[in-house]
Short mmCIF file of C-alpha atoms in Angstrom, two decimals:
data_model
loop_
_atom_site.label_atom_id
_atom_site.label_comp_id
_atom_site.label_asym_id
_atom_site.label_seq_id
_atom_site.Cartn_x
_atom_site.Cartn_y
_atom_site.Cartn_z
CA UNK J 1 68.40 75.57 197.88
CA UNK J 2 69.00 77.10 194.73
CA UNK J 3 67.27 76.46 191.85
CA UNK J 4 68.84 73.47 189.10
CA UNK J 5 70.66 75.08 186.85
CA UNK J 6 70.75 74.61 182.82
CA UNK J 7 73.72 72.11 182.71
CA UNK J 8 76.35 73.45 180.27
CA UNK J 9 77.99 76.44 182.05
CA UNK J 10 80.38 78.63 179.80
CA UNK J 11 83.93 79.18 180.81
CA UNK J 12 85.04 82.58 180.14
CA UNK J 13 88.47 83.42 178.08
CA UNK J 14 90.85 85.97 179.37
CA UNK J 15 89.50 88.49 176.61
CA UNK J 16 85.86 87.80 177.94
CA UNK J 17 86.80 88.77 181.59
CA UNK J 18 88.68 91.66 180.00
CA UNK J 19 85.39 92.93 178.11
CA UNK J 20 82.66 91.67 180.65
CA UNK J 21 84.29 93.46 183.56
CA UNK J 22 85.01 96.35 181.35
CA UNK J 23 81.22 96.40 180.42
CA UNK J 24 80.35 95.93 183.95
CA UNK J 25 82.34 98.66 185.19
CA UNK J 26 81.11 101.41 182.59
CA UNK J 27 77.29 100.34 183.09
CA UNK J 28 77.41 100.28 187.01
CA UNK J 29 75.28 103.06 188.08
CA UNK J 30 74.75 103.17 191.96
CA UNK J 31 77.58 100.69 192.37
CA UNK J 32 78.77 97.45 190.78
CA UNK J 33 77.53 94.77 192.77
CA UNK J 34 74.12 94.86 191.46
CA UNK J 35 75.25 95.06 187.72
CA UNK J 36 78.13 92.24 188.30
CA UNK J 37 75.19 90.18 189.59
CA UNK J 38 73.14 90.80 186.41
CA UNK J 39 75.77 90.27 183.97
CA UNK J 40 77.35 87.46 185.41
CA UNK J 41 74.73 85.34 186.77
CA UNK J 42 71.95 86.41 184.41
CA UNK J 43 73.54 87.27 181.21
CA UNK J 44 76.86 85.19 181.13
CA UNK J 45 75.87 82.29 183.52
CA UNK J 46 79.52 81.89 184.64
CA UNK J 47 78.23 81.80 188.42
CA UNK J 48 74.95 80.82 190.24
CA UNK J 49 73.25 83.31 192.33
CA UNK J 50 74.30 81.46 195.36
CA UNK J 51 78.02 81.36 194.27
CA UNK J 52 77.91 84.96 193.45
CA UNK J 53 76.56 85.88 196.54
CA UNK J 54 79.15 83.78 198.45
CA UNK J 55 81.99 85.59 196.77
CA UNK J 56 80.86 88.92 197.29
CA UNK J 57 79.98 87.87 201.06
CA UNK J 58 83.66 87.03 201.34
CA UNK J 59 84.79 90.12 199.77
CA UNK J 60 82.42 92.17 202.40
CA UNK J 61 84.48 90.66 205.01
CA UNK J 62 87.98 91.26 203.73
CA UNK J 63 89.18 94.90 204.17
CA UNK J 64 89.18 96.89 200.83
CA UNK J 65 86.25 97.61 198.14
CA UNK J 66 84.21 94.71 198.11
CA UNK J 67 83.26 94.80 194.50
CA UNK J 68 87.07 94.81 193.94
CA UNK J 69 87.65 91.75 196.38
CA UNK J 70 84.89 89.69 194.72
CA UNK J 71 86.25 90.51 191.00
CA UNK J 72 89.80 89.34 192.14
CA UNK J 73 88.38 86.27 193.44
CA UNK J 74 86.20 85.42 190.18
CA UNK J 75 89.14 86.27 188.23
CA UNK J 76 91.13 84.03 189.93
CA UNK J 77 88.82 81.16 189.66
CA UNK J 78 88.57 81.30 185.88
CA UNK J 79 92.30 82.52 185.13
CA UNK J 80 94.61 82.44 188.18
CA UNK J 81 96.72 85.42 188.49
CA UNK J 82 96.05 86.90 185.07
CA UNK J 83 92.37 86.51 185.65
CA UNK J 84 92.63 88.45 188.92
CA UNK J 85 94.60 91.21 187.38
CA UNK J 86 92.58 91.33 183.93
CA UNK J 87 88.80 91.59 185.47
CA UNK J 88 89.71 93.96 188.39
CA UNK J 89 91.69 95.94 185.97
CA UNK J 90 88.88 96.49 183.40
CA UNK J 91 86.51 97.25 185.83
CA UNK J 92 88.52 100.17 187.18
CA UNK J 93 90.26 101.39 184.29
CA UNK J 94 87.11 102.12 182.29
CA UNK J 95 85.07 104.07 184.73
CA UNK J 96 88.34 105.59 186.07
CA UNK J 97 88.55 107.19 182.49
CA UNK J 98 85.14 108.36 182.55
CA UNK J 99 85.44 109.87 185.58
CA UNK J 100 88.51 111.87 184.45
CA UNK J 101 86.28 113.12 181.62
CA UNK J 102 83.27 113.72 184.09
CA UNK J 103 85.17 115.74 186.64
CA UNK J 104 86.20 118.02 183.87
CA UNK J 105 82.62 117.99 182.34
CA UNK J 106 81.14 118.79 185.70
CA UNK J 107 83.50 121.41 186.37
CA UNK J 108 82.33 123.04 183.39
CA UNK J 109 78.55 121.96 183.33
CA UNK J 110 77.71 120.83 186.50
CA UNK J 111 75.38 123.72 187.29
CA UNK J 112 73.26 123.27 184.05
CA UNK J 113 69.79 122.39 185.15
CA UNK J 114 69.24 119.94 182.60
CA UNK J 115 72.35 118.01 183.47
CA UNK J 116 71.24 118.36 187.13
CA UNK J 117 67.57 116.76 186.24
CA UNK J 118 68.98 113.77 183.91
CA UNK J 119 71.52 112.86 186.93
CA UNK J 120 68.76 113.25 189.61
CA UNK J 121 66.52 111.02 187.16
CA UNK J 122 69.26 108.11 186.43
CA UNK J 123 70.13 107.94 190.28
CA UNK J 124 66.59 107.34 191.23
CA UNK J 125 66.16 104.74 188.58
CA UNK J 126 69.81 103.14 189.86
CA UNK J 127 68.73 103.18 193.18
CA UNK J 128 65.37 101.13 192.31
CA UNK J 129 67.86 98.73 190.31
CA UNK J 130 69.88 97.68 193.47
CA UNK J 131 66.91 97.64 195.73
CA UNK J 132 65.20 95.23 192.83
CA UNK J 133 68.54 93.33 192.67
CA UNK J 134 68.39 92.46 196.27
CA UNK J 135 64.70 91.03 196.30
CA UNK J 136 65.81 89.06 193.13
CA UNK J 137 68.75 87.67 194.97
CA UNK J 138 66.45 86.74 198.22
CA UNK J 139 64.13 84.91 195.85
CA UNK J 140 66.26 83.01 193.97
CA UNK J 141 68.60 81.73 196.88
CA UNK J 142 65.69 81.08 198.94
CA UNK J 143 67.58 81.12 202.30
CA UNK J 144 66.07 79.31 205.24
CA UNK J 145 64.43 81.61 207.99
CA UNK J 146 67.57 82.24 210.23
CA UNK J 147 69.49 83.43 207.30
CA UNK J 148 66.70 85.38 206.26
CA UNK J 149 66.44 87.14 209.83
CA UNK J 150 70.20 87.95 209.69
CA UNK J 151 69.82 89.47 205.93
CA UNK J 152 66.86 91.59 207.45
CA UNK J 153 69.13 92.84 210.48
CA UNK J 154 71.98 93.67 207.68
CA UNK J 155 69.73 95.66 205.69
CA UNK J 156 67.94 97.63 208.76
CA UNK J 157 71.17 98.09 210.56
CA UNK J 158 73.01 99.38 207.72
CA UNK J 159 70.20 100.95 205.42
CA UNK J 160 67.67 102.18 207.92
CA UNK J 161 69.93 102.89 211.44
CA UNK J 162 73.33 103.42 209.37
CA UNK J 163 75.13 101.48 211.67
CA UNK J 164 79.03 101.68 210.34
CA UNK J 165 79.60 98.86 207.92
CA UNK J 166 82.50 97.12 209.76
CA UNK J 167 80.22 96.47 213.04
CA UNK J 168 77.17 95.37 210.62
CA UNK J 169 79.60 92.91 209.16
CA UNK J 170 81.49 91.63 211.92
CA UNK J 171 78.77 91.94 214.49
CA UNK J 172 76.25 89.66 211.81
CA UNK J 173 78.92 87.19 210.73
CA UNK J 174 78.79 84.95 213.48
CA UNK J 175 75.12 84.56 213.45
CA UNK J 176 75.02 83.92 209.81
CA UNK J 177 77.60 81.42 210.28
CA UNK J 178 75.69 79.60 213.04
CA UNK J 179 72.68 79.70 210.93
CA UNK J 180 74.27 78.16 207.97
CA UNK J 181 76.06 75.55 210.12
CA UNK J 182 72.30 74.68 211.18
CA UNK J 183 71.30 74.69 207.99
CA UNK J 184 74.15 72.57 206.50
CA UNK J 185 73.90 70.11 209.49
CA UNK J 186 70.53 69.47 209.11
CA UNK J 187 70.77 67.92 205.55
CA UNK D 1 102.11 117.35 193.28
CA UNK D 2 104.97 117.42 195.69
CA UNK D 3 106.58 114.33 196.94
CA UNK D 4 105.23 115.16 200.35
CA UNK D 5 101.85 115.09 198.94
CA UNK D 6 102.32 111.80 197.32
CA UNK D 7 103.27 110.26 200.14
CA UNK D 8 100.39 111.85 202.09
CA UNK D 9 98.25 110.15 199.61
CA UNK D 10 99.83 106.84 199.78
CA UNK D 11 100.09 106.44 203.44
CA UNK D 12 96.72 108.10 204.11
CA UNK D 13 94.59 106.31 201.52
CA UNK D 14 96.79 103.05 202.11
CA UNK D 15 96.08 103.10 205.61
CA UNK D 16 92.55 103.68 205.48
CA UNK D 17 91.79 100.98 202.74
CA UNK D 18 93.25 98.68 205.21
CA UNK D 19 90.15 99.32 207.51
CA UNK D 20 87.67 99.51 205.15
CA UNK D 21 85.62 96.13 206.01
CA UNK D 22 82.24 96.24 204.13
CA UNK D 23 83.39 98.13 201.36
CA UNK D 24 85.14 101.35 200.44
CA UNK D 25 82.32 103.76 201.15
CA UNK D 26 82.41 102.26 204.70
CA UNK D 27 85.28 104.58 205.45
CA UNK D 28 83.79 107.67 203.92
CA UNK D 29 83.95 109.67 207.52
CA UNK D 30 87.76 108.73 207.72
CA UNK D 31 88.47 109.87 204.15
CA UNK D 32 86.58 113.18 205.14
CA UNK D 33 88.87 113.31 208.12
CA UNK D 34 91.99 112.68 205.88
CA UNK D 35 91.35 115.14 203.15
CA UNK D 36 89.18 118.13 204.57
CA UNK D 37 90.06 118.18 208.43
CA UNK D 38 93.97 116.72 208.51
CA UNK D 39 95.34 118.29 205.04
CA UNK D 40 92.66 120.70 204.15
CA UNK D 41 93.04 119.74 200.56
CA UNK D 42 89.11 120.84 200.20
CA UNK D 43 86.14 122.30 201.90
CA UNK D 44 83.36 120.35 203.00
CA UNK D 45 81.20 121.23 199.92
CA UNK D 46 83.81 120.33 197.68
CA UNK D 47 83.87 116.93 199.58
CA UNK D 48 80.25 116.29 199.25
CA UNK D 49 80.32 117.41 195.72
CA UNK D 50 82.99 115.07 194.70
CA UNK D 51 80.92 112.19 196.46
CA UNK D 52 77.92 113.21 194.67
CA UNK D 53 79.27 113.14 191.25
CA UNK D 54 81.25 109.94 191.83
CA UNK D 55 77.88 108.30 193.00
CA UNK D 56 76.11 109.59 189.86
CA UNK D 57 78.66 108.18 187.72
CA UNK D 58 78.97 104.26 186.88
CA UNK D 59 81.72 102.08 188.35
CA UNK D 60 83.09 101.02 191.67
CA UNK D 61 81.88 103.63 194.50
CA UNK D 62 85.50 103.64 195.69
CA UNK D 63 86.76 105.64 192.77
CA UNK D 64 85.44 108.59 194.65
CA UNK D 65 88.93 108.52 195.93
CA UNK D 66 90.52 109.22 192.38
CA UNK D 67 88.23 112.33 192.37
CA UNK D 68 89.81 113.55 195.60
CA UNK D 69 93.19 112.68 194.31
CA UNK D 70 92.08 114.54 191.15
CA UNK D 71 91.38 117.38 193.12
CA UNK D 72 94.95 117.46 195.08
CA UNK D 73 97.22 116.48 192.21
CA UNK D 74 95.72 115.99 188.92
CA UNK D 75 95.97 112.68 186.61
CA UNK D 76 98.90 111.93 189.03
CA UNK D 77 96.85 112.54 192.08
CA UNK D 78 93.91 110.34 190.74
CA UNK D 79 96.06 107.42 189.85
CA UNK D 80 98.04 107.77 193.33
CA UNK D 81 95.01 107.91 195.48
CA UNK D 82 93.14 105.17 193.62
CA UNK D 83 96.37 102.71 193.37
CA UNK D 84 96.98 103.43 197.17
CA UNK D 85 93.07 102.78 198.06
CA UNK D 86 92.93 99.33 195.88
CA UNK D 87 96.35 97.93 195.87
CA UNK D 88 97.19 96.77 199.21
CA UNK D 89 93.70 94.84 199.83
CA UNK D 90 93.94 93.48 196.59
CA UNK D 91 97.05 91.45 197.28
CA UNK D 92 95.01 90.15 200.53
CA UNK D 93 92.14 89.41 198.54
CA UNK D 94 94.34 87.47 196.03
CA UNK D 95 96.17 85.50 198.80
CA UNK D 96 92.73 84.69 200.25
CA UNK D 97 91.34 83.55 196.75
CA UNK D 98 94.19 81.07 196.69
CA UNK D 99 93.54 79.78 200.24
CA UNK D 100 89.87 79.50 199.25
CA UNK D 101 90.65 77.33 196.38
CA UNK D 102 92.80 75.33 198.35
CA UNK D 103 90.18 74.44 201.03
CA UNK D 104 87.27 74.24 198.65
CA UNK D 105 84.79 71.70 199.80
CA UNK D 106 85.56 71.57 203.55
CA UNK D 107 82.78 71.57 205.59
CA UNK D 108 83.84 74.79 207.45
CA UNK D 109 84.67 76.88 204.58
CA UNK D 110 81.09 76.18 202.91
CA UNK D 111 79.25 77.18 206.54
CA UNK D 112 81.22 80.27 206.57
CA UNK D 113 80.61 80.99 202.64
CA UNK D 114 76.77 80.34 203.38
CA UNK D 115 76.70 82.22 206.55
CA UNK D 116 77.95 85.32 204.67
CA UNK D 117 75.47 85.51 202.03
CA UNK D 118 72.68 87.02 203.92
CA UNK D 119 75.00 89.98 204.84
CA UNK D 120 75.99 90.38 201.23
CA UNK D 121 72.40 90.70 199.93
CA UNK D 122 71.30 92.58 203.06
CA UNK D 123 74.06 95.21 202.35
CA UNK D 124 73.03 95.47 198.82
CA UNK D 125 69.61 96.45 200.00
CA UNK D 126 70.76 98.78 202.32
CA UNK D 127 72.99 100.56 199.77
CA UNK D 128 69.74 100.70 197.45
CA UNK D 129 67.88 102.33 200.63
CA UNK D 130 70.54 104.85 201.12
CA UNK D 131 70.70 105.58 197.61
CA UNK D 132 66.85 105.97 197.49
CA UNK D 133 66.76 108.12 200.42
CA UNK D 134 69.53 110.28 198.76
CA UNK D 135 67.31 110.96 195.59
CA UNK D 136 63.95 110.99 197.12
CA UNK D 137 63.71 115.13 196.89
CA UNK D 138 59.81 114.94 195.73
CA UNK D 139 57.19 112.23 194.61
CA UNK D 140 58.47 111.90 191.03
CA UNK D 141 61.98 110.07 192.22
CA UNK D 142 60.17 108.11 194.37
CA UNK D 143 57.91 106.70 192.01
CA UNK D 144 60.59 106.22 189.76
CA UNK D 145 62.78 104.28 192.05
CA UNK D 146 59.44 102.17 193.08
CA UNK D 147 58.81 101.25 189.34
CA UNK D 148 62.49 100.64 189.02
CA UNK D 149 62.85 98.35 191.65
CA UNK D 150 59.73 96.20 190.53
CA UNK D 151 61.04 95.96 186.82
CA UNK D 152 64.36 94.94 187.69
CA UNK D 153 62.74 92.41 190.35
CA UNK D 154 60.13 90.77 188.40
CA UNK D 155 61.47 91.21 185.01
CA UNK D 156 65.00 89.74 183.29
CA UNK D 157 64.87 92.74 180.98
CA UNK D 158 68.30 94.73 181.19
CA UNK D 159 68.16 97.34 183.85
CA UNK D 160 69.87 99.74 181.24
CA UNK D 161 65.95 100.42 180.03
CA UNK D 162 65.09 101.91 183.34
CA UNK D 163 68.35 104.07 183.75
CA UNK D 164 67.33 105.53 180.32
CA UNK D 165 63.79 105.91 181.11
CA UNK D 166 65.27 107.80 184.25
CA UNK D 167 67.02 109.94 182.46
CA UNK D 168 64.33 110.95 180.39
CA UNK D 169 61.64 111.42 183.26
CA UNK D 170 64.51 113.59 185.04
CA UNK D 171 64.65 115.61 181.97
CA UNK D 172 60.79 116.07 181.88
CA UNK D 173 59.72 116.41 185.29
CA UNK D 174 62.80 117.21 187.79
#
């Protein structure tokens, strides 16, 4: 199902986890997930597209911020308890500091037209970045038709009809699991 | 920040986090109920503005709770709200991660993991759509979003290039 990987896959050190997740947090415009995939799968090659998507999928079914749940699982996978603390800690710490600064900056300059214009431009580009990531993941993972249909349903339900996410996730999970069961049993 | 407000933040966001299946932003209506309707900590406009600011900033979307906490109790409020929203579910995710390692390779676990993949990818697409709708105030941002989508999808260059381009285009045309 997935494309063959070039064989040696690097394993991060604890410092790697800290620096990498810190960077993901600070460049994570439009949300973490698309950026985490970009860095973990494409740049660092610590995970494949399939592995990243599976981890994120589990993170979405569990309660709590899904990017955080996924980061805990990735950290634990490579460095146990320490990894599960260091990665997510860096991912939240940097942006939290930035946000504190931004909150003060925004109170002072938020109404300046140039600031608004730049923010609007970045937001529009970030939206495309997130959409492009979804397209790229679909292309790389190459899901069988049944799973592709489940993915499209999730996209439409949450993105167009704005169905609350718990209903989308819990309502579609049985169909996804059924589709995966048939695909894996057929092999 | 008084002790009463501290506990209201801890219990309020802690309870919300436990029902936030699908992501922190899924429970935005619940957050609105807590900070605007129940406690009257801020107005509707404040709420929307904080949310927009958190969306514009990099980092996990759920950090918007940090801004709500900031509004209520400064730095201490920011830390309290963020930790209340993230800590309880983190223990749950960690416990699950351990369970997953122990059960790795079981057929049914592989089925479940693979079955959730399309939902994860579909929801990334959905958040892109929602972001795009929020920014589509004219043809310039729509073209920007479309170009950025194709760039990120079809090339392996860093997406930071499109964000930089977005900032320049925004400055020139928006």
